[in-house]
Amino acid sequence: MSMKRMEWLQGPWSVKLYSVNTASYSSLDLIDRQFPNWIISYIKEGGVITGTGGVSYPARAGDVMLHPPDLPFTEKAETKGTHLWMQAAVFCSHHLDLLQLCRIAPVITL
């Protein structure tokens, strides 16, 4: 018996926060950073070019960047900025990574 895709996405969901941080910088040059959990970063001020696997995406104040676990990423900015970011894991009721199931875009404009 196979389950429909929607059944995999139904709650309850669980969220584990591993860290919550604020990062202010005058410029930024992160190369091949990776973490064991999702990095969810809200750009409070400034703008960056983020990328992974040779593909780059612009992100500006008000955007959210999402970096998957164990996947190296870069972030570059030539001007000052502030990010509010966290390491987290979000699971569906079947304990599968909800953000992987939903195929979330690397940059989301709010």
CSV table of C-alpha atoms in Angstrom, one decimal:
chain,number,residue,atom,x,y,z
A,1,MET,CA,0.0,0.0,0.0
A,2,SER,CA,1.6,3.3,-1.1
A,3,MET,CA,1.0,6.6,0.6
A,4,LYS,CA,0.0,9.7,-1.3
A,5,ARG,CA,2.6,12.5,-1.2
A,6,MET,CA,0.2,14.7,0.9
A,7,GLU,CA,0.1,12.1,3.6
A,8,TRP,CA,3.9,12.4,4.1
A,9,LEU,CA,3.5,16.2,4.6
A,10,GLN,CA,0.7,16.1,7.1
A,11,GLY,CA,1.5,16.9,10.7
A,12,PRO,CA,2.3,16.7,13.4
A,13,TRP,CA,5.7,18.2,12.5
A,14,SER,CA,8.6,18.5,14.9
A,15,VAL,CA,11.3,21.2,15.0
A,16,LYS,CA,14.7,20.9,16.7
A,17,LEU,CA,16.6,24.1,17.1
A,18,TYR,CA,20.3,23.6,17.6
A,19,SER,CA,21.4,27.3,17.7
A,20,VAL,CA,20.0,30.8,17.1
A,21,ASN,CA,22.5,33.5,16.2
A,22,THR,CA,22.9,37.1,15.0
A,23,ALA,CA,25.8,37.9,12.7
A,24,SER,CA,26.8,41.5,11.8
A,25,TYR,CA,29.7,42.1,9.4
A,26,SER,CA,31.3,44.9,7.4
A,27,SER,CA,31.9,42.4,4.5
A,28,LEU,CA,31.4,38.7,4.1
A,29,ASP,CA,33.3,35.9,2.3
A,30,LEU,CA,32.2,32.5,3.4
A,31,ILE,CA,33.5,29.7,1.2
A,32,ASP,CA,32.4,26.1,1.3
A,33,ARG,CA,30.8,26.3,4.7
A,34,GLN,CA,28.6,23.4,5.7
A,35,PHE,CA,26.7,22.4,8.8
A,36,PRO,CA,25.0,19.1,9.9
A,37,ASN,CA,21.6,20.8,10.1
A,38,TRP,CA,19.6,23.3,8.0
A,39,ILE,CA,20.8,26.9,8.1
A,40,ILE,CA,17.9,29.3,7.9
A,41,SER,CA,19.2,32.8,7.6
A,42,TYR,CA,17.0,36.0,7.6
A,43,ILE,CA,18.8,39.0,6.0
A,44,LYS,CA,17.9,41.8,8.3
A,45,GLU,CA,20.3,44.3,6.6
A,46,GLY,CA,22.4,44.2,3.5
A,47,GLY,CA,22.6,41.9,0.6
A,48,VAL,CA,24.6,38.8,-0.4
A,49,ILE,CA,25.3,36.5,-3.3
A,50,THR,CA,24.9,32.9,-2.0
A,51,GLY,CA,25.5,29.8,-3.9
A,52,THR,CA,26.1,26.1,-3.9
A,53,GLY,CA,27.3,23.6,-6.6
A,54,GLY,CA,28.3,26.4,-8.9
A,55,VAL,CA,24.9,28.1,-9.0
A,56,SER,CA,24.6,31.6,-7.4
A,57,TYR,CA,21.5,33.4,-6.1
A,58,PRO,CA,21.2,37.1,-5.0
A,59,ALA,CA,19.6,37.7,-1.6
A,60,ARG,CA,18.7,41.0,-0.1
A,61,ALA,CA,17.2,42.5,3.1
A,62,GLY,CA,13.9,40.7,3.9
A,63,ASP,CA,14.9,37.5,2.1
A,64,VAL,CA,15.5,34.1,3.8
A,65,MET,CA,18.4,31.9,2.7
A,66,LEU,CA,18.0,28.1,3.2
A,67,HIS,CA,21.1,25.9,3.2
A,68,PRO,CA,20.6,22.1,3.4
A,69,PRO,CA,22.5,19.9,5.8
A,70,ASP,CA,26.0,18.7,4.8
A,71,LEU,CA,26.0,20.7,1.5
A,72,PRO,CA,28.8,23.3,1.2
A,73,PHE,CA,27.6,26.8,0.4
A,74,THR,CA,29.2,30.3,-0.1
A,75,GLU,CA,28.0,33.7,0.9
A,76,LYS,CA,29.7,36.9,-0.3
A,77,ALA,CA,28.9,40.6,0.4
A,78,GLU,CA,31.1,43.7,-0.2
A,79,THR,CA,29.0,45.9,2.1
A,80,LYS,CA,27.9,45.6,5.7
A,81,GLY,CA,24.9,43.5,6.8
A,82,THR,CA,23.2,41.6,9.5
A,83,HIS,CA,21.7,38.1,9.4
A,84,LEU,CA,19.5,36.4,12.0
A,85,TRP,CA,20.2,32.7,11.5
A,86,MET,CA,19.6,29.4,13.1
A,87,GLN,CA,20.5,25.7,12.8
A,88,ALA,CA,17.4,23.6,12.8
A,89,ALA,CA,15.8,20.4,11.7
A,90,VAL,CA,12.1,20.1,10.7
A,91,PHE,CA,10.5,16.7,10.4
A,92,CYS,CA,7.1,15.4,9.3
A,93,SER,CA,5.2,12.8,11.2
A,94,HIS,CA,7.2,10.0,9.5
A,95,HIS,CA,10.4,11.6,10.8
A,96,LEU,CA,11.5,12.6,7.3
A,97,ASP,CA,13.1,16.0,6.6
A,98,LEU,CA,10.2,18.2,5.7
A,99,LEU,CA,12.3,20.9,3.9
A,100,GLN,CA,13.8,18.2,1.7
A,101,LEU,CA,10.3,16.7,0.9
A,102,CYS,CA,9.0,20.2,-0.1
A,103,ARG,CA,12.0,21.1,-2.3
A,104,ILE,CA,12.4,24.6,-0.8
A,105,ALA,CA,14.1,27.3,-2.9
A,106,PRO,CA,17.5,28.4,-1.7
A,107,VAL,CA,16.3,32.1,-1.4
A,108,ILE,CA,12.7,33.0,-0.4
A,109,THR,CA,11.5,36.6,-0.6
A,110,LEU,CA,9.2,37.5,2.3
